[in-house]
Each structure stands twice: as C-alpha cells, then as structure tokens.
C-alpha cells in the first residue's frame, strides 16, 4: 500500500508549481480529470465548456446541444467499471458523454449516448435515492453509442 504521507511535501511542491504556471486556473478555477474530460468533449463536439453543476450540463455544442460529461478513473469504481448518473444529470442534457482514464491519465475510452438511450439505461438500473450505476459494458454496447475516443486521442496527442 502506498504511504501518501511519505510524499506529502513532494506532492505539495509539485502541485504548487503546476498551479503557479497554469493559465487555465484563471479560466476554470481548478484542474481535474473531470475538467480535462469536459475540455476533450468540447473539442470533439465543436463545443464549449460551460461547466458548473447549477447549469445542469457541462458542454454546449451546436451539433449535440447540451452535454453532461461523466469522468472516471479505472479502478476507482471497483471491479465493475460503470457510469453513475442521477436524474438531474439527464434533466437538461441532450447527450451524456462518459470518459474513462487509466491511472496514468492515458485515455481508456470516450463514449457519448443520446439522452433517450441514457434515460433507458438509467431507468433499468435506477436504485433508491435516484441513482443508477450503468455498467461500462452496457454503456458502450448501446446501439446509439457514439465513440469520440479517436477525436479525443488526437487532441491529447497534439497536447503532448
């Protein structure tokens, strides 16, 4: 097991250096895999990050409308990779994009579903408390699933 305390000073120093050099902090107020996922979806759909949970969606795209973006790191949801949704995620969005990362922040997959497909999967898996955990297998196998992985990979490769 990794002892995070052992690296606390090194990690704090690294984070401080990243934040001090970062111009995107002024635009978005934070850095996270969730925001990176939103930016990739915006790039892939010709949209713009509008963010803020109070808006009900993360990206606005001329081609796809409002898009809710869900981001997950493999291994953080146990042995059964999933997309977790609440009703409010579906209320205003036209599409739901799910982005999955490896722990080293290489892209695993990126798949969007239209609202109707996401609602159907949500209703099938809905639990008490208005939450549904949809398996990645079901999400990616939906007949209306749209892979945006290649577009995202191209964008990431251009960043490197």
PDB file of C-alpha atoms in Angstrom:
ATOM      1  CA  UNK A   1       0.000   0.000   0.000  1.00  0.00           C
ATOM      2  CA  UNK A   2       1.297   3.442  -0.951  1.00  0.00           C
ATOM      3  CA  UNK A   3       2.026   5.692   2.023  1.00  0.00           C
ATOM      4  CA  UNK A   4       0.846   9.086   0.757  1.00  0.00           C
ATOM      5  CA  UNK A   5       2.231  10.894   3.807  1.00  0.00           C
ATOM      6  CA  UNK A   6       5.716   9.917   2.705  1.00  0.00           C
ATOM      7  CA  UNK A   7       5.226  12.036  -0.436  1.00  0.00           C
ATOM      8  CA  UNK A   8       3.189  14.934   1.038  1.00  0.00           C
ATOM      9  CA  UNK A   9       5.920  17.589   0.777  1.00  0.00           C
ATOM     10  CA  UNK A  10       6.966  16.472  -2.709  1.00  0.00           C
ATOM     11  CA  UNK A  11       3.330  16.380  -3.876  1.00  0.00           C
ATOM     12  CA  UNK A  12       2.507  19.798  -2.395  1.00  0.00           C
ATOM     13  CA  UNK A  13       5.573  21.294  -4.087  1.00  0.00           C
ATOM     14  CA  UNK A  14       4.680  19.753  -7.437  1.00  0.00           C
ATOM     15  CA  UNK A  15       1.063  20.947  -7.195  1.00  0.00           C
ATOM     16  CA  UNK A  16       2.162  24.462  -6.232  1.00  0.00           C
ATOM     17  CA  UNK A  17       4.489  24.638  -9.247  1.00  0.00           C
ATOM     18  CA  UNK A  18       1.766  23.415 -11.593  1.00  0.00           C
ATOM     19  CA  UNK A  19      -0.757  25.905 -10.217  1.00  0.00           C
ATOM     20  CA  UNK A  20       1.688  28.816 -10.363  1.00  0.00           C
ATOM     21  CA  UNK A  21       2.420  28.134 -14.053  1.00  0.00           C
ATOM     22  CA  UNK A  22      -1.166  27.411 -15.007  1.00  0.00           C
ATOM     23  CA  UNK A  23      -3.086  29.966 -17.033  1.00  0.00           C
ATOM     24  CA  UNK A  24      -6.157  27.709 -17.165  1.00  0.00           C
ATOM     25  CA  UNK A  25      -6.743  28.239 -13.427  1.00  0.00           C
ATOM     26  CA  UNK A  26      -7.753  31.812 -14.246  1.00  0.00           C
ATOM     27  CA  UNK A  27     -10.310  30.495 -16.747  1.00  0.00           C
ATOM     28  CA  UNK A  28     -11.693  27.475 -14.854  1.00  0.00           C
ATOM     29  CA  UNK A  29     -10.679  27.881 -11.178  1.00  0.00           C
ATOM     30  CA  UNK A  30      -9.465  24.270 -10.879  1.00  0.00           C
ATOM     31  CA  UNK A  31      -7.652  21.442 -12.614  1.00  0.00           C
ATOM     32  CA  UNK A  32      -9.064  17.904 -12.566  1.00  0.00           C
ATOM     33  CA  UNK A  33      -9.652  14.880 -14.736  1.00  0.00           C
ATOM     34  CA  UNK A  34     -13.310  15.945 -14.804  1.00  0.00           C
ATOM     35  CA  UNK A  35     -12.431  19.321 -16.336  1.00  0.00           C
ATOM     36  CA  UNK A  36      -9.975  17.699 -18.754  1.00  0.00           C
ATOM     37  CA  UNK A  37     -12.788  15.365 -19.836  1.00  0.00           C
ATOM     38  CA  UNK A  38     -15.115  18.327 -20.368  1.00  0.00           C
ATOM     39  CA  UNK A  39     -12.473  20.071 -22.474  1.00  0.00           C
ATOM     40  CA  UNK A  40     -11.962  16.949 -24.600  1.00  0.00           C
ATOM     41  CA  UNK A  41     -15.708  16.579 -25.158  1.00  0.00           C
ATOM     42  CA  UNK A  42     -15.871  20.266 -26.127  1.00  0.00           C
ATOM     43  CA  UNK A  43     -13.030  19.728 -28.619  1.00  0.00           C
ATOM     44  CA  UNK A  44     -14.626  16.539 -30.010  1.00  0.00           C
ATOM     45  CA  UNK A  45     -18.044  18.138 -30.469  1.00  0.00           C
ATOM     46  CA  UNK A  46     -17.006  21.631 -31.500  1.00  0.00           C
ATOM     47  CA  UNK A  47     -18.481  22.917 -28.263  1.00  0.00           C
ATOM     48  CA  UNK A  48     -17.530  24.999 -25.295  1.00  0.00           C
ATOM     49  CA  UNK A  49     -17.212  24.175 -21.605  1.00  0.00           C
ATOM     50  CA  UNK A  50     -19.989  25.942 -19.729  1.00  0.00           C
ATOM     51  CA  UNK A  51     -19.485  23.945 -16.529  1.00  0.00           C
ATOM     52  CA  UNK A  52     -21.000  24.483 -13.150  1.00  0.00           C
ATOM     53  CA  UNK A  53     -23.373  21.870 -11.803  1.00  0.00           C
ATOM     54  CA  UNK A  54     -26.033  24.512 -11.382  1.00  0.00           C
ATOM     55  CA  UNK A  55     -26.337  24.774 -15.168  1.00  0.00           C
ATOM     56  CA  UNK A  56     -27.216  21.110 -15.490  1.00  0.00           C
ATOM     57  CA  UNK A  57     -24.727  20.423 -18.271  1.00  0.00           C
ATOM     58  CA  UNK A  58     -21.005  20.732 -18.824  1.00  0.00           C
ATOM     59  CA  UNK A  59     -20.600  21.446 -22.544  1.00  0.00           C
ATOM     60  CA  UNK A  60     -22.682  23.341 -25.086  1.00  0.00           C
ATOM     61  CA  UNK A  61     -22.266  22.191 -28.688  1.00  0.00           C
ATOM     62  CA  UNK A  62     -24.027  23.398 -31.843  1.00  0.00           C
ATOM     63  CA  UNK A  63     -24.139  19.842 -33.184  1.00  0.00           C
ATOM     64  CA  UNK A  64     -25.117  17.998 -29.984  1.00  0.00           C
ATOM     65  CA  UNK A  65     -26.766  20.598 -27.749  1.00  0.00           C
ATOM     66  CA  UNK A  66     -26.127  20.403 -24.006  1.00  0.00           C
ATOM     67  CA  UNK A  67     -23.789  17.592 -22.954  1.00  0.00           C
ATOM     68  CA  UNK A  68     -23.332  16.200 -19.449  1.00  0.00           C
ATOM     69  CA  UNK A  69     -19.810  14.805 -19.012  1.00  0.00           C
ATOM     70  CA  UNK A  70     -19.003  11.972 -16.594  1.00  0.00           C
ATOM     71  CA  UNK A  71     -15.346  11.186 -15.933  1.00  0.00           C
ATOM     72  CA  UNK A  72     -13.919   8.179 -14.107  1.00  0.00           C
ATOM     73  CA  UNK A  73     -10.501   6.664 -13.479  1.00  0.00           C
ATOM     74  CA  UNK A  74     -10.278   2.908 -13.959  1.00  0.00           C
ATOM     75  CA  UNK A  75     -10.070   1.103 -10.652  1.00  0.00           C
ATOM     76  CA  UNK A  76     -11.880   3.777  -8.657  1.00  0.00           C
ATOM     77  CA  UNK A  77     -15.241   2.109  -9.080  1.00  0.00           C
ATOM     78  CA  UNK A  78     -14.267  -1.383  -8.027  1.00  0.00           C
ATOM     79  CA  UNK A  79     -14.093  -4.419 -10.280  1.00  0.00           C
ATOM     80  CA  UNK A  80     -17.151  -3.377 -12.320  1.00  0.00           C
ATOM     81  CA  UNK A  81     -16.478  -0.226 -14.362  1.00  0.00           C
ATOM     82  CA  UNK A  82     -19.577   1.931 -14.569  1.00  0.00           C
ATOM     83  CA  UNK A  83     -21.155   5.267 -15.365  1.00  0.00           C
ATOM     84  CA  UNK A  84     -23.055   6.723 -12.411  1.00  0.00           C
ATOM     85  CA  UNK A  85     -25.984   9.017 -13.158  1.00  0.00           C
ATOM     86  CA  UNK A  86     -28.601  10.900 -11.224  1.00  0.00           C
ATOM     87  CA  UNK A  87     -31.863  12.169 -12.666  1.00  0.00           C
ATOM     88  CA  UNK A  88     -30.557  15.727 -12.598  1.00  0.00           C
ATOM     89  CA  UNK A  89     -27.739  14.645 -14.955  1.00  0.00           C
ATOM     90  CA  UNK A  90     -30.379  13.764 -17.515  1.00  0.00           C
ATOM     91  CA  UNK A  91     -32.846  16.607 -16.997  1.00  0.00           C
ATOM     92  CA  UNK A  92     -31.227  19.289 -19.159  1.00  0.00           C
ATOM     93  CA  UNK A  93     -28.724  17.350 -21.270  1.00  0.00           C
ATOM     94  CA  UNK A  94     -29.249  16.228 -24.868  1.00  0.00           C
ATOM     95  CA  UNK A  95     -26.252  13.862 -24.705  1.00  0.00           C
ATOM     96  CA  UNK A  96     -24.241  12.217 -21.930  1.00  0.00           C
ATOM     97  CA  UNK A  97     -20.524  11.692 -22.512  1.00  0.00           C
ATOM     98  CA  UNK A  98     -18.588   9.181 -20.423  1.00  0.00           C
ATOM     99  CA  UNK A  99     -14.809   9.436 -20.341  1.00  0.00           C
ATOM    100  CA  UNK A 100     -12.624   6.776 -18.712  1.00  0.00           C
ATOM    101  CA  UNK A 101      -8.976   7.238 -17.845  1.00  0.00           C
ATOM    102  CA  UNK A 102      -6.196   4.858 -16.902  1.00  0.00           C
ATOM    103  CA  UNK A 103      -4.479   5.796 -13.632  1.00  0.00           C
ATOM    104  CA  UNK A 104      -1.571   7.326 -15.580  1.00  0.00           C
ATOM    105  CA  UNK A 105      -4.091   9.634 -17.322  1.00  0.00           C
ATOM    106  CA  UNK A 106      -3.903   7.980 -20.672  1.00  0.00           C
ATOM    107  CA  UNK A 107      -7.334   7.768 -22.233  1.00  0.00           C
ATOM    108  CA  UNK A 108      -9.112   4.418 -21.945  1.00  0.00           C
ATOM    109  CA  UNK A 109     -12.333   5.268 -23.789  1.00  0.00           C
ATOM    110  CA  UNK A 110     -14.781   8.061 -24.588  1.00  0.00           C
ATOM    111  CA  UNK A 111     -18.383   7.284 -25.478  1.00  0.00           C
ATOM    112  CA  UNK A 112     -21.421   9.528 -25.808  1.00  0.00           C
ATOM    113  CA  UNK A 113     -25.056   8.458 -25.667  1.00  0.00           C
ATOM    114  CA  UNK A 114     -28.083  10.446 -26.728  1.00  0.00           C
ATOM    115  CA  UNK A 115     -30.427  11.329 -23.889  1.00  0.00           C
ATOM    116  CA  UNK A 116     -33.050   8.700 -24.844  1.00  0.00           C
ATOM    117  CA  UNK A 117     -30.509   5.878 -24.604  1.00  0.00           C
ATOM    118  CA  UNK A 118     -29.097   7.177 -21.327  1.00  0.00           C
ATOM    119  CA  UNK A 119     -32.604   7.519 -19.849  1.00  0.00           C
ATOM    120  CA  UNK A 120     -33.444   3.932 -20.847  1.00  0.00           C
ATOM    121  CA  UNK A 121     -30.277   2.581 -19.212  1.00  0.00           C
ATOM    122  CA  UNK A 122     -30.858   4.830 -16.180  1.00  0.00           C
ATOM    123  CA  UNK A 123     -34.414   3.535 -15.676  1.00  0.00           C
ATOM    124  CA  UNK A 124     -33.242  -0.082 -15.947  1.00  0.00           C
ATOM    125  CA  UNK A 125     -30.529   0.414 -13.277  1.00  0.00           C
ATOM    126  CA  UNK A 126     -32.169   3.031 -11.051  1.00  0.00           C
ATOM    127  CA  UNK A 127     -31.694   2.453  -7.324  1.00  0.00           C
ATOM    128  CA  UNK A 128     -33.266   4.079  -4.303  1.00  0.00           C
ATOM    129  CA  UNK A 129     -32.190   7.668  -3.949  1.00  0.00           C
ATOM    130  CA  UNK A 130     -32.416   8.477  -7.667  1.00  0.00           C
ATOM    131  CA  UNK A 131     -29.031   6.977  -8.608  1.00  0.00           C
ATOM    132  CA  UNK A 132     -28.157   4.484 -11.332  1.00  0.00           C
ATOM    133  CA  UNK A 133     -24.868   2.670 -11.883  1.00  0.00           C
ATOM    134  CA  UNK A 134     -24.720   1.626 -15.529  1.00  0.00           C
ATOM    135  CA  UNK A 135     -22.039  -0.887 -16.425  1.00  0.00           C
ATOM    136  CA  UNK A 136     -19.427   0.295 -18.900  1.00  0.00           C
ATOM    137  CA  UNK A 137     -20.220  -2.778 -20.963  1.00  0.00           C
ATOM    138  CA  UNK A 138     -23.892  -1.761 -21.281  1.00  0.00           C
ATOM    139  CA  UNK A 139     -22.991   1.887 -21.876  1.00  0.00           C
ATOM    140  CA  UNK A 140     -20.543   1.170 -24.678  1.00  0.00           C
ATOM    141  CA  UNK A 141     -22.732  -1.538 -26.282  1.00  0.00           C
ATOM    142  CA  UNK A 142     -25.793   0.691 -26.663  1.00  0.00           C
ATOM    143  CA  UNK A 143     -26.828   0.731 -30.339  1.00  0.00           C
ATOM    144  CA  UNK A 144     -26.783   4.550 -30.360  1.00  0.00           C
ATOM    145  CA  UNK A 145     -23.399   4.891 -28.650  1.00  0.00           C
ATOM    146  CA  UNK A 146     -21.051   7.308 -30.383  1.00  0.00           C
ATOM    147  CA  UNK A 147     -17.352   6.803 -29.799  1.00  0.00           C
ATOM    148  CA  UNK A 148     -15.371  10.027 -29.597  1.00  0.00           C
ATOM    149  CA  UNK A 149     -12.222   8.257 -28.439  1.00  0.00           C
ATOM    150  CA  UNK A 150     -10.245   8.818 -31.637  1.00  0.00           C
ATOM    151  CA  UNK A 151     -11.017  12.535 -31.724  1.00  0.00           C
ATOM    152  CA  UNK A 152     -10.045  12.808 -28.045  1.00  0.00           C
ATOM    153  CA  UNK A 153      -6.844  10.809 -28.621  1.00  0.00           C
ATOM    154  CA  UNK A 154      -5.891  13.085 -31.490  1.00  0.00           C
ATOM    155  CA  UNK A 155      -6.465  16.149 -29.310  1.00  0.00           C
ATOM    156  CA  UNK A 156      -4.423  14.653 -26.458  1.00  0.00           C
ATOM    157  CA  UNK A 157      -1.577  13.721 -28.822  1.00  0.00           C
ATOM    158  CA  UNK A 158      -1.473  17.300 -30.079  1.00  0.00           C
ATOM    159  CA  UNK A 159      -1.093  18.487 -26.472  1.00  0.00           C
ATOM    160  CA  UNK A 160       1.932  16.289 -25.818  1.00  0.00           C
TER     161      UNK A 160
END
